[in-house]
C-alpha cells in the first residue's frame, strides 16, 4: 500500500483524505471508480419512484421508511383526504364556489345569496371563520390575488353583476369593476402583480378586458372585442388562457394584442383548471367528460368520465404532490378523485345531499374542500389525527 501522507506531506487527516478521494472520483470514469454515495442515491431514487407509483401518496413530508428496501411503499387509506372532519353551515343557500389562497392558509366560499366567507386554515382537518365579506347578493366565482391580499367576487347573471374586489384581511371593498352587460363574469388575477394588481375579466356578451386595480379605482389596460368567454386563467408569462363559446381554448396577450388557438374541443367547454406547473389543463366538456391536455404539445393525455355534470358548471381541481390528483364534484352528490396517470377512479366520496358544485384542494396540505347545493361545505382530511366519532359543525 502507498502512504499518501509520506509521499506528499499532505492529506494527514481523514477529512483531507476524503476530499482527495472525492476529487479523484470526479476525474475517473464510473467504470473505474463508482461515484461517492452511489448506493445511497440509488436507494433514494427508488424511494421517490415508489412514492410516485403509490396511488394514495398525498404528503410531500413523508419520512423515509427503511421498509421500502424490503417491499414497495404503499400508503393506506387513512392517509388520504377522504374523511369528513368538518361540515361548515354558515351559508344559508346553495354554495356555488370555493377557492384557496395560493399560500393555502385561507379559504373563500360563496353562495347563491348572502355574503362570501373567508375561513382560516388551522390544520389539515380544521378551519375557522375569519371574515365575512358583505356588499353583494350572490357569488358565482371567486379568485385570489397572488399574495392573498385581495379576493375578486363575481355574481351570477342578473344579480347586479359588478365584480367586487375585497381587501380580505380588513374585510372591506377595495374597488368595484363595473359590469354593465349584467352577465356572469369570469375573472383571474394576473400573477406577480403585488405592487400593481391586475385583473382580467370576461363574459359571454363579448367583453374581455384587463384592469389595473387600486384603492377605489379601476383603470382599463386593454381589451379584446367580440369573444364570448366562458372561463379564463392568467399565466405567469403574461398570457391569458380563455375558453369561448365556439369550443376553442385560446391564448391571448394584452401586451401585444396577440392571440392563438391552442385546442379545439369536440363539444361545449363549461370551464377549465390549470395545474401549478402551468403545463397541463383539465377541460370540462359537455359531452366528453374531463379532458386532460398537455399545454406545450397541445395533445390530449387522457379523459376522465363517470362524474355526471350534465349542463351545470362544476369546478374541478388538481391536487397532491406534483399536482398528480384530479378531483371534481357531480350532480349525483359525490366527489370523484383520480390520479392523473390513470383513468381508473381512486375514490368516490359521499356525504353531501345535493349537487356538488365545486371541489378545491389545499395547495399545501392533504385537504379537500367541497361545496354543495345542500348549503354546506365539507372539509375532507386524512383519518390520521381525526377523531372519527365526531364531526365538527361551524
mmCIF file of C-alpha atoms in Angstrom:
data_model
loop_
_atom_site.group_PDB
_atom_site.id
_atom_site.type_symbol
_atom_site.label_atom_id
_atom_site.label_comp_id
_atom_site.label_asym_id
_atom_site.label_seq_id
_atom_site.Cartn_x
_atom_site.Cartn_y
_atom_site.Cartn_z
ATOM 1 C CA UNK A 1 0.000 0.000 0.000
ATOM 2 C CA UNK A 2 1.019 3.575 -0.668
ATOM 3 C CA UNK A 3 1.287 6.013 2.242
ATOM 4 C CA UNK A 4 -0.118 9.193 0.670
ATOM 5 C CA UNK A 5 0.962 11.314 3.621
ATOM 6 C CA UNK A 6 4.574 10.091 3.380
ATOM 7 C CA UNK A 7 4.682 10.675 -0.382
ATOM 8 C CA UNK A 8 3.126 14.145 -0.461
ATOM 9 C CA UNK A 9 3.443 15.510 3.045
ATOM 10 C CA UNK A 10 -0.253 16.383 2.837
ATOM 11 C CA UNK A 11 -3.618 14.723 3.479
ATOM 12 C CA UNK A 12 -2.750 13.988 7.092
ATOM 13 C CA UNK A 13 -6.322 13.899 8.403
ATOM 14 C CA UNK A 14 -9.192 11.629 7.461
ATOM 15 C CA UNK A 15 -11.170 14.622 6.203
ATOM 16 C CA UNK A 16 -8.357 15.681 3.869
ATOM 17 C CA UNK A 17 -8.076 12.154 2.511
ATOM 18 C CA UNK A 18 -11.829 12.002 1.894
ATOM 19 C CA UNK A 19 -11.617 15.263 -0.055
ATOM 20 C CA UNK A 20 -8.789 13.770 -2.146
ATOM 21 C CA UNK A 21 -10.847 10.664 -2.907
ATOM 22 C CA UNK A 22 -13.792 12.843 -3.958
ATOM 23 C CA UNK A 23 -11.538 14.812 -6.328
ATOM 24 C CA UNK A 24 -10.194 11.596 -7.850
ATOM 25 C CA UNK A 25 -13.735 10.300 -8.303
ATOM 26 C CA UNK A 26 -14.565 13.364 -10.371
ATOM 27 C CA UNK A 27 -11.664 12.608 -12.733
ATOM 28 C CA UNK A 28 -12.073 8.870 -13.188
ATOM 29 C CA UNK A 29 -14.846 7.287 -15.294
ATOM 30 C CA UNK A 30 -17.583 5.415 -13.425
ATOM 31 C CA UNK A 31 -16.354 2.150 -14.973
ATOM 32 C CA UNK A 32 -13.169 2.540 -12.916
ATOM 33 C CA UNK A 33 -14.473 4.064 -9.684
ATOM 34 C CA UNK A 34 -18.071 4.463 -8.505
ATOM 35 C CA UNK A 35 -19.254 7.984 -7.589
ATOM 36 C CA UNK A 36 -19.456 8.885 -3.925
ATOM 37 C CA UNK A 37 -22.571 7.633 -2.096
ATOM 38 C CA UNK A 38 -23.826 5.910 -5.241
ATOM 39 C CA UNK A 39 -25.818 3.265 -3.369
ATOM 40 C CA UNK A 40 -27.482 5.884 -1.170
ATOM 41 C CA UNK A 41 -28.541 7.859 -4.263
ATOM 42 C CA UNK A 42 -29.953 4.763 -5.926
ATOM 43 C CA UNK A 43 -31.949 3.895 -2.825
ATOM 44 C CA UNK A 44 -33.323 7.445 -2.593
ATOM 45 C CA UNK A 45 -34.328 7.312 -6.267
ATOM 46 C CA UNK A 46 -36.112 4.065 -5.535
ATOM 47 C CA UNK A 47 -37.977 5.671 -2.630
ATOM 48 C CA UNK A 48 -39.097 8.639 -4.750
ATOM 49 C CA UNK A 49 -40.234 6.349 -7.541
ATOM 50 C CA UNK A 50 -42.231 4.246 -5.085
ATOM 51 C CA UNK A 51 -43.907 7.408 -3.778
ATOM 52 C CA UNK A 52 -44.868 8.416 -7.317
ATOM 53 C CA UNK A 53 -46.239 4.949 -8.022
ATOM 54 C CA UNK A 54 -48.254 4.901 -4.780
ATOM 55 C CA UNK A 55 -51.783 5.911 -5.770
ATOM 56 C CA UNK A 56 -52.585 7.253 -2.282
ATOM 57 C CA UNK A 57 -49.417 9.284 -1.645
ATOM 58 C CA UNK A 58 -50.541 12.833 -0.790
ATOM 59 C CA UNK A 59 -47.819 14.029 1.604
ATOM 60 C CA UNK A 60 -44.540 15.544 0.480
ATOM 61 C CA UNK A 61 -43.124 15.489 4.023
ATOM 62 C CA UNK A 62 -43.370 11.706 4.451
ATOM 63 C CA UNK A 63 -40.402 10.345 6.397
ATOM 64 C CA UNK A 64 -38.345 7.773 4.521
ATOM 65 C CA UNK A 65 -39.228 4.338 5.835
ATOM 66 C CA UNK A 66 -36.488 1.668 5.872
ATOM 67 C CA UNK A 67 -39.183 -0.874 4.957
ATOM 68 C CA UNK A 68 -39.173 0.290 1.334
ATOM 69 C CA UNK A 69 -35.996 -1.744 0.785
ATOM 70 C CA UNK A 70 -37.865 -4.921 1.752
ATOM 71 C CA UNK A 71 -41.171 -4.180 -0.002
ATOM 72 C CA UNK A 72 -42.678 -1.440 -2.156
ATOM 73 C CA UNK A 73 -44.080 1.568 -0.315
ATOM 74 C CA UNK A 74 -47.868 1.900 -0.251
ATOM 75 C CA UNK A 75 -49.830 4.412 1.828
ATOM 76 C CA UNK A 76 -53.019 3.178 3.435
ATOM 77 C CA UNK A 77 -56.418 4.805 3.073
ATOM 78 C CA UNK A 78 -56.163 6.526 6.469
ATOM 79 C CA UNK A 79 -53.604 8.950 4.985
ATOM 80 C CA UNK A 80 -55.823 10.046 2.078
ATOM 81 C CA UNK A 81 -58.152 13.082 2.471
ATOM 82 C CA UNK A 82 -61.415 11.168 2.198
ATOM 83 C CA UNK A 83 -62.869 11.547 5.709
ATOM 84 C CA UNK A 84 -65.142 14.429 6.712
ATOM 85 C CA UNK A 85 -63.570 16.367 9.576
ATOM 86 C CA UNK A 86 -65.918 19.388 9.469
ATOM 87 C CA UNK A 87 -69.229 20.445 7.983
ATOM 88 C CA UNK A 88 -69.495 24.230 7.619
ATOM 89 C CA UNK A 89 -73.023 25.639 7.723
ATOM 90 C CA UNK A 90 -72.627 29.435 7.734
ATOM 91 C CA UNK A 91 -74.141 29.761 4.255
ATOM 92 C CA UNK A 92 -77.941 29.688 4.157
ATOM 93 C CA UNK A 93 -78.305 28.997 0.426
ATOM 94 C CA UNK A 94 -76.712 26.825 -2.266
ATOM 95 C CA UNK A 95 -72.907 27.090 -2.045
ATOM 96 C CA UNK A 96 -71.620 27.616 -5.586
ATOM 97 C CA UNK A 97 -67.897 28.280 -5.373
ATOM 98 C CA UNK A 98 -64.748 27.918 -3.280
ATOM 99 C CA UNK A 99 -61.101 28.906 -3.675
ATOM 100 C CA UNK A 100 -57.912 28.553 -1.629
ATOM 101 C CA UNK A 101 -55.396 31.366 -1.409
ATOM 102 C CA UNK A 102 -52.088 30.497 -3.038
ATOM 103 C CA UNK A 103 -50.420 30.061 0.379
ATOM 104 C CA UNK A 104 -53.102 27.570 1.414
ATOM 105 C CA UNK A 105 -53.790 29.429 4.669
ATOM 106 C CA UNK A 106 -57.196 30.827 3.703
ATOM 107 C CA UNK A 107 -60.333 29.500 2.020
ATOM 108 C CA UNK A 108 -63.012 31.630 0.360
ATOM 109 C CA UNK A 109 -66.552 30.367 -0.258
ATOM 110 C CA UNK A 110 -69.555 31.939 -1.970
ATOM 111 C CA UNK A 111 -73.217 31.072 -2.350
ATOM 112 C CA UNK A 112 -76.348 31.805 -4.345
ATOM 113 C CA UNK A 113 -77.317 34.507 -1.862
ATOM 114 C CA UNK A 114 -75.680 36.240 1.058
ATOM 115 C CA UNK A 115 -72.118 37.198 1.906
ATOM 116 C CA UNK A 116 -68.938 35.459 0.834
ATOM 117 C CA UNK A 117 -66.997 33.911 3.705
ATOM 118 C CA UNK A 118 -63.273 33.643 4.412
ATOM 119 C CA UNK A 119 -62.032 30.743 6.526
ATOM 120 C CA UNK A 120 -58.642 30.382 8.194
ATOM 121 C CA UNK A 121 -56.936 27.005 7.816
ATOM 122 C CA UNK A 122 -55.744 25.832 11.235
ATOM 123 C CA UNK A 123 -54.520 22.406 10.094
ATOM 124 C CA UNK A 124 -55.497 19.766 7.568
ATOM 125 C CA UNK A 125 -58.648 18.847 9.488
ATOM 126 C CA UNK A 126 -59.763 22.171 10.981
ATOM 127 C CA UNK A 127 -60.817 25.563 9.613
ATOM 128 C CA UNK A 128 -62.206 28.561 11.497
ATOM 129 C CA UNK A 129 -64.340 31.551 10.420
ATOM 130 C CA UNK A 130 -62.116 34.532 9.592
ATOM 131 C CA UNK A 131 -64.038 37.245 7.707
ATOM 132 C CA UNK A 132 -67.498 37.820 6.273
ATOM 133 C CA UNK A 133 -67.467 39.860 3.056
ATOM 134 C CA UNK A 134 -70.737 41.749 2.714
ATOM 135 C CA UNK A 135 -71.887 44.080 -0.046
ATOM 136 C CA UNK A 136 -73.286 41.803 -2.704
ATOM 137 C CA UNK A 137 -76.252 39.460 -3.060
ATOM 138 C CA UNK A 138 -74.594 36.374 -4.576
ATOM 139 C CA UNK A 139 -71.255 34.820 -5.541
ATOM 140 C CA UNK A 140 -70.778 32.644 -8.621
ATOM 141 C CA UNK A 141 -66.970 32.783 -8.875
ATOM 142 C CA UNK A 142 -64.028 33.691 -6.616
ATOM 143 C CA UNK A 143 -60.391 34.399 -7.447
ATOM 144 C CA UNK A 144 -57.474 35.394 -5.196
ATOM 145 C CA UNK A 145 -54.613 37.752 -5.908
ATOM 146 C CA UNK A 146 -51.203 36.085 -5.905
ATOM 147 C CA UNK A 147 -50.266 37.491 -2.484
ATOM 148 C CA UNK A 148 -53.571 36.558 -0.851
ATOM 149 C CA UNK A 149 -54.446 40.177 -0.035
ATOM 150 C CA UNK A 150 -57.365 40.642 -2.448
ATOM 151 C CA UNK A 151 -60.332 38.500 -3.460
ATOM 152 C CA UNK A 152 -62.466 39.202 -6.532
ATOM 153 C CA UNK A 153 -66.087 38.055 -6.361
ATOM 154 C CA UNK A 154 -68.481 37.937 -9.307
ATOM 155 C CA UNK A 155 -72.212 37.358 -9.240
ATOM 156 C CA UNK A 156 -74.486 35.203 -11.332
ATOM 157 C CA UNK A 157 -76.295 36.654 -14.317
ATOM 158 C CA UNK A 158 -78.957 39.165 -13.320
ATOM 159 C CA UNK A 159 -77.664 39.568 -9.749
ATOM 160 C CA UNK A 160 -76.159 43.076 -10.021
ATOM 161 C CA UNK A 161 -73.184 41.587 -11.805
ATOM 162 C CA UNK A 162 -70.421 44.082 -10.947
ATOM 163 C CA UNK A 163 -67.209 42.435 -9.754
ATOM 164 C CA UNK A 164 -66.441 43.319 -6.142
ATOM 165 C CA UNK A 165 -62.761 43.204 -5.155
ATOM 166 C CA UNK A 166 -62.229 42.894 -1.400
ATOM 167 C CA UNK A 167 -59.343 43.726 0.893
ATOM 168 C CA UNK A 168 -59.587 40.340 2.571
ATOM 169 C CA UNK A 169 -57.806 40.937 5.850
ATOM 170 C CA UNK A 170 -59.652 44.190 6.570
ATOM 171 C CA UNK A 171 -62.948 42.798 5.332
ATOM 172 C CA UNK A 172 -63.795 45.843 3.181
ATOM 173 C CA UNK A 173 -64.341 46.545 -0.521
ATOM 174 C CA UNK A 174 -61.088 47.534 -2.256
ATOM 175 C CA UNK A 175 -62.695 48.534 -5.575
ATOM 176 C CA UNK A 176 -65.554 47.616 -7.920
ATOM 177 C CA UNK A 177 -65.269 46.623 -11.593
ATOM 178 C CA UNK A 178 -68.457 47.662 -13.391
ATOM 179 C CA UNK A 179 -70.290 45.095 -15.494
ATOM 180 C CA UNK A 180 -72.988 46.898 -17.445
ATOM 181 C CA UNK A 181 -73.800 43.796 -19.503
ATOM 182 C CA UNK A 182 -75.321 42.188 -16.391
ATOM 183 C CA UNK A 183 -73.846 38.866 -17.494
ATOM 184 C CA UNK A 184 -71.983 36.434 -15.264
ATOM 185 C CA UNK A 185 -68.308 37.440 -15.249
ATOM 186 C CA UNK A 186 -65.315 35.109 -15.194
ATOM 187 C CA UNK A 187 -62.032 36.550 -13.983
ATOM 188 C CA UNK A 188 -58.451 35.849 -12.963
ATOM 189 C CA UNK A 189 -55.748 37.907 -11.266
ATOM 190 C CA UNK A 190 -52.501 38.412 -13.170
ATOM 191 C CA UNK A 191 -49.740 36.669 -11.133
ATOM 192 C CA UNK A 192 -46.697 38.506 -9.747
ATOM 193 C CA UNK A 193 -48.508 41.824 -9.531
ATOM 194 C CA UNK A 194 -48.415 42.548 -5.803
ATOM 195 C CA UNK A 195 -47.305 46.146 -6.374
ATOM 196 C CA UNK A 196 -49.868 46.845 -9.104
ATOM 197 C CA UNK A 197 -52.838 44.499 -9.043
ATOM 198 C CA UNK A 198 -54.208 43.473 -12.432
ATOM 199 C CA UNK A 199 -57.433 41.592 -13.039
ATOM 200 C CA UNK A 200 -58.689 40.072 -16.297
ATOM 201 C CA UNK A 201 -62.480 39.918 -16.660
ATOM 202 C CA UNK A 202 -64.619 38.430 -19.428
ATOM 203 C CA UNK A 203 -68.189 37.382 -20.150
ATOM 204 C CA UNK A 204 -70.332 35.799 -22.841
ATOM 205 C CA UNK A 205 -71.536 39.169 -24.146
ATOM 206 C CA UNK A 206 -68.236 39.947 -25.894
ATOM 207 C CA UNK A 207 -66.394 41.826 -23.143
ATOM 208 C CA UNK A 208 -62.800 40.736 -22.453
ATOM 209 C CA UNK A 209 -60.663 43.301 -20.595
ATOM 210 C CA UNK A 210 -57.630 43.698 -18.352
ATOM 211 C CA UNK A 211 -57.845 46.186 -15.483
ATOM 212 C CA UNK A 212 -55.331 47.817 -13.170
ATOM 213 C CA UNK A 213 -56.725 47.997 -9.647
ATOM 214 C CA UNK A 214 -56.007 50.442 -6.868
ATOM 215 C CA UNK A 215 -57.966 51.558 -3.817
ATOM 216 C CA UNK A 216 -61.389 52.741 -5.054
ATOM 217 C CA UNK A 217 -60.069 52.964 -8.618
ATOM 218 C CA UNK A 218 -60.215 50.728 -11.705
ATOM 219 C CA UNK A 219 -58.419 51.504 -14.978
ATOM 220 C CA UNK A 220 -58.808 49.556 -18.223
ATOM 221 C CA UNK A 221 -55.456 48.460 -19.675
ATOM 222 C CA UNK A 222 -56.541 46.734 -22.859
ATOM 223 C CA UNK A 223 -59.269 44.591 -24.340
ATOM 224 C CA UNK A 224 -60.218 42.071 -26.995
ATOM 225 C CA UNK A 225 -63.549 42.608 -28.734
ATOM 226 C CA UNK A 226 -66.187 40.105 -29.755
ATOM 227 C CA UNK A 227 -65.099 36.986 -27.866
ATOM 228 C CA UNK A 228 -67.746 35.211 -25.797
ATOM 229 C CA UNK A 229 -65.719 33.790 -22.932
ATOM 230 C CA UNK A 230 -66.732 31.020 -20.521
ATOM 231 C CA UNK A 231 -63.551 30.775 -18.387
ATOM 232 C CA UNK A 232 -60.156 32.498 -18.046
ATOM 233 C CA UNK A 233 -56.810 31.885 -16.339
ATOM 234 C CA UNK A 234 -53.746 34.162 -16.239
ATOM 235 C CA UNK A 235 -50.297 32.576 -16.633
ATOM 236 C CA UNK A 236 -47.016 33.787 -15.162
ATOM 237 C CA UNK A 237 -45.580 34.551 -18.606
ATOM 238 C CA UNK A 238 -48.236 37.208 -19.209
ATOM 239 C CA UNK A 239 -50.531 35.098 -21.380
ATOM 240 C CA UNK A 240 -54.221 34.695 -20.636
ATOM 241 C CA UNK A 241 -55.894 31.360 -21.353
ATOM 242 C CA UNK A 242 -59.583 31.508 -22.229
ATOM 243 C CA UNK A 243 -62.321 29.130 -23.336
ATOM 244 C CA UNK A 244 -65.023 30.539 -25.610
ATOM 245 C CA UNK A 245 -68.478 29.573 -26.826
ATOM 246 C CA UNK A 246 -67.021 28.132 -30.061
ATOM 247 C CA UNK A 247 -65.414 25.276 -28.070
ATOM 248 C CA UNK A 248 -61.979 26.845 -28.507
ATOM 249 C CA UNK A 249 -59.261 27.045 -25.877
ATOM 250 C CA UNK A 250 -57.060 30.009 -26.778
ATOM 251 C CA UNK A 251 -54.110 32.096 -25.549
ATOM 252 C CA UNK A 252 -54.187 35.913 -25.534
ATOM 253 C CA UNK A 253 -51.616 38.581 -24.686
ATOM 254 C CA UNK A 254 -52.833 42.063 -23.785
ATOM 255 C CA UNK A 255 -49.276 43.434 -24.084
ATOM 256 C CA UNK A 256 -49.163 42.994 -27.876
ATOM 257 C CA UNK A 257 -52.790 42.098 -28.759
ATOM 258 C CA UNK A 258 -51.719 38.653 -29.973
ATOM 259 C CA UNK A 259 -53.947 35.590 -29.874
ATOM 260 C CA UNK A 260 -53.676 31.951 -30.875
ATOM 261 C CA UNK A 261 -55.908 28.888 -30.742
ATOM 262 C CA UNK A 262 -54.317 26.086 -28.709
ATOM 263 C CA UNK A 263 -57.079 23.473 -28.572
ATOM 264 C CA UNK A 264 -60.397 22.940 -30.320
ATOM 265 C CA UNK A 265 -62.660 20.720 -28.255
ATOM 266 C CA UNK A 266 -65.287 18.346 -29.637
ATOM 267 C CA UNK A 267 -68.129 19.738 -27.540
ATOM 268 C CA UNK A 268 -69.046 22.747 -25.423
ATOM 269 C CA UNK A 269 -66.486 23.800 -22.798
ATOM 270 C CA UNK A 270 -68.020 24.552 -19.397
ATOM 271 C CA UNK A 271 -64.870 25.585 -17.550
ATOM 272 C CA UNK A 272 -61.236 24.554 -17.062
ATOM 273 C CA UNK A 273 -58.457 24.494 -14.477
ATOM 274 C CA UNK A 274 -54.668 24.784 -14.967
ATOM 275 C CA UNK A 275 -52.165 22.917 -12.786
ATOM 276 C CA UNK A 276 -49.488 24.644 -10.702
ATOM 277 C CA UNK A 277 -46.720 23.959 -13.241
ATOM 278 C CA UNK A 278 -48.860 25.562 -15.983
ATOM 279 C CA UNK A 279 -48.050 22.594 -18.212
ATOM 280 C CA UNK A 280 -51.419 20.847 -18.071
ATOM 281 C CA UNK A 281 -55.038 21.912 -18.291
ATOM 282 C CA UNK A 282 -58.159 19.987 -17.332
ATOM 283 C CA UNK A 283 -61.071 20.987 -19.567
ATOM 284 C CA UNK A 284 -64.638 20.181 -18.573
ATOM 285 C CA UNK A 285 -66.657 19.378 -21.702
ATOM 286 C CA UNK A 286 -70.386 18.852 -22.015
ATOM 287 C CA UNK A 287 -70.282 15.540 -23.899
ATOM 288 C CA UNK A 288 -66.823 14.040 -23.343
ATOM 289 C CA UNK A 289 -66.170 14.449 -19.615
ATOM 290 C CA UNK A 290 -62.992 15.911 -18.150
ATOM 291 C CA UNK A 291 -60.144 16.003 -20.663
ATOM 292 C CA UNK A 292 -56.503 16.428 -19.614
ATOM 293 C CA UNK A 293 -54.282 18.242 -22.142
ATOM 294 C CA UNK A 294 -50.559 18.976 -22.354
ATOM 295 C CA UNK A 295 -50.281 22.721 -22.982
ATOM 296 C CA UNK A 296 -46.807 22.536 -24.530
ATOM 297 C CA UNK A 297 -47.504 19.826 -27.082
ATOM 298 C CA UNK A 298 -51.255 20.560 -27.321
ATOM 299 C CA UNK A 299 -52.002 16.861 -27.128
ATOM 300 C CA UNK A 300 -54.756 15.050 -25.266
ATOM 301 C CA UNK A 301 -53.318 12.937 -22.440
ATOM 302 C CA UNK A 302 -56.485 11.192 -21.276
ATOM 303 C CA UNK A 303 -60.141 11.646 -20.435
ATOM 304 C CA UNK A 304 -61.879 11.104 -17.103
ATOM 305 C CA UNK A 305 -65.503 10.029 -17.296
ATOM 306 C CA UNK A 306 -68.115 8.849 -14.843
ATOM 307 C CA UNK A 307 -68.739 12.015 -12.828
ATOM 308 C CA UNK A 308 -72.057 13.388 -14.141
ATOM 309 C CA UNK A 309 -72.006 17.161 -14.686
ATOM 310 C CA UNK A 310 -74.845 17.428 -17.227
ATOM 311 C CA UNK A 311 -75.418 21.101 -18.117
ATOM 312 C CA UNK A 312 -74.075 22.510 -14.845
ATOM 313 C CA UNK A 313 -70.800 24.351 -14.278
ATOM 314 C CA UNK A 314 -68.903 22.235 -11.754
ATOM 315 C CA UNK A 315 -65.405 23.318 -10.782
ATOM 316 C CA UNK A 316 -62.658 20.686 -10.584
ATOM 317 C CA UNK A 317 -59.168 20.807 -9.058
ATOM 318 C CA UNK A 318 -55.629 19.481 -9.291
ATOM 319 C CA UNK A 319 -54.001 18.467 -6.014
ATOM 320 C CA UNK A 320 -51.449 16.471 -4.099
ATOM 321 C CA UNK A 321 -47.664 16.288 -4.549
ATOM 322 C CA UNK A 322 -46.726 17.283 -8.090
ATOM 323 C CA UNK A 323 -50.439 18.035 -8.711
ATOM 324 C CA UNK A 324 -50.870 14.361 -9.504
ATOM 325 C CA UNK A 325 -54.536 14.089 -8.472
ATOM 326 C CA UNK A 326 -57.751 15.341 -10.044
ATOM 327 C CA UNK A 327 -60.955 15.883 -8.064
ATOM 328 C CA UNK A 328 -64.390 17.014 -9.198
ATOM 329 C CA UNK A 329 -67.962 17.292 -7.975
ATOM 330 C CA UNK A 330 -71.077 15.902 -9.625
ATOM 331 C CA UNK A 331 -74.835 16.065 -9.901
ATOM 332 C CA UNK A 332 -75.107 12.740 -8.026
ATOM 333 C CA UNK A 333 -73.951 14.354 -4.735
ATOM 334 C CA UNK A 334 -70.475 12.745 -4.758
ATOM 335 C CA UNK A 335 -66.838 13.787 -5.177
ATOM 336 C CA UNK A 336 -64.750 11.831 -7.693
ATOM 337 C CA UNK A 337 -60.965 11.503 -7.394
ATOM 338 C CA UNK A 338 -58.497 10.166 -9.974
ATOM 339 C CA UNK A 339 -54.739 10.059 -10.296
ATOM 340 C CA UNK A 340 -53.519 11.797 -13.452
ATOM 341 C CA UNK A 341 -51.595 8.744 -14.580
ATOM 342 C CA UNK A 342 -54.693 6.550 -14.886
ATOM 343 C CA UNK A 343 -58.320 6.770 -15.954
ATOM 344 C CA UNK A 344 -59.236 4.405 -13.120
ATOM 345 C CA UNK A 345 -61.222 6.056 -10.327
ATOM 346 C CA UNK A 346 -59.409 6.101 -6.953
ATOM 347 C CA UNK A 347 -62.211 7.283 -4.683
ATOM 348 C CA UNK A 348 -65.849 8.328 -4.731
ATOM 349 C CA UNK A 349 -66.688 10.357 -1.633
ATOM 350 C CA UNK A 350 -70.260 10.555 -0.364
ATOM 351 C CA UNK A 351 -71.687 12.893 2.257
ATOM 352 C CA UNK A 352 -73.476 15.753 0.526
ATOM 353 C CA UNK A 353 -77.221 15.526 -0.065
ATOM 354 C CA UNK A 354 -77.389 17.632 -3.244
ATOM 355 C CA UNK A 355 -75.277 18.553 -6.273
ATOM 356 C CA UNK A 356 -71.592 19.212 -5.520
ATOM 357 C CA UNK A 357 -70.723 22.460 -7.331
ATOM 358 C CA UNK A 358 -67.001 22.759 -6.662
ATOM 359 C CA UNK A 359 -64.063 20.868 -5.227
ATOM 360 C CA UNK A 360 -60.782 22.563 -4.276
ATOM 361 C CA UNK A 361 -57.545 21.027 -2.999
ATOM 362 C CA UNK A 362 -55.354 22.820 -0.487
ATOM 363 C CA UNK A 363 -52.025 23.656 -2.217
ATOM 364 C CA UNK A 364 -50.030 22.918 0.964
ATOM 365 C CA UNK A 365 -51.937 20.243 2.883
ATOM 366 C CA UNK A 366 -53.674 16.918 2.185
ATOM 367 C CA UNK A 367 -57.078 18.578 2.436
ATOM 368 C CA UNK A 368 -60.075 18.664 0.089
ATOM 369 C CA UNK A 369 -62.990 21.071 0.325
ATOM 370 C CA UNK A 370 -66.330 20.599 -1.412
ATOM 371 C CA UNK A 371 -69.378 22.858 -1.606
ATOM 372 C CA UNK A 372 -72.908 21.882 -2.481
ATOM 373 C CA UNK A 373 -76.497 22.858 -3.159
ATOM 374 C CA UNK A 374 -77.259 21.367 0.269
ATOM 375 C CA UNK A 375 -75.930 24.706 1.652
ATOM 376 C CA UNK A 376 -72.894 23.100 3.287
ATOM 377 C CA UNK A 377 -69.136 22.978 2.845
ATOM 378 C CA UNK A 378 -67.355 19.770 3.774
ATOM 379 C CA UNK A 379 -63.708 19.527 4.829
ATOM 380 C CA UNK A 380 -62.135 16.213 3.793
ATOM 381 C CA UNK A 381 -58.957 15.156 5.608
ATOM 382 C CA UNK A 382 -56.860 12.054 6.325
ATOM 383 C CA UNK A 383 -58.242 9.920 9.140
ATOM 384 C CA UNK A 384 -54.848 10.124 10.883
ATOM 385 C CA UNK A 385 -55.201 12.786 13.574
ATOM 386 C CA UNK A 386 -59.023 12.898 13.418
ATOM 387 C CA UNK A 387 -61.437 11.539 15.986
ATOM 388 C CA UNK A 388 -63.781 9.683 13.599
ATOM 389 C CA UNK A 389 -66.615 9.681 16.146
ATOM 390 C CA UNK A 390 -67.055 13.459 15.932
ATOM 391 C CA UNK A 391 -67.806 15.803 13.062
ATOM 392 C CA UNK A 392 -67.496 19.485 13.923
ATOM 393 C CA UNK A 393 -70.120 21.890 12.605
ATOM 394 C CA UNK A 394 -69.492 25.633 12.259
#
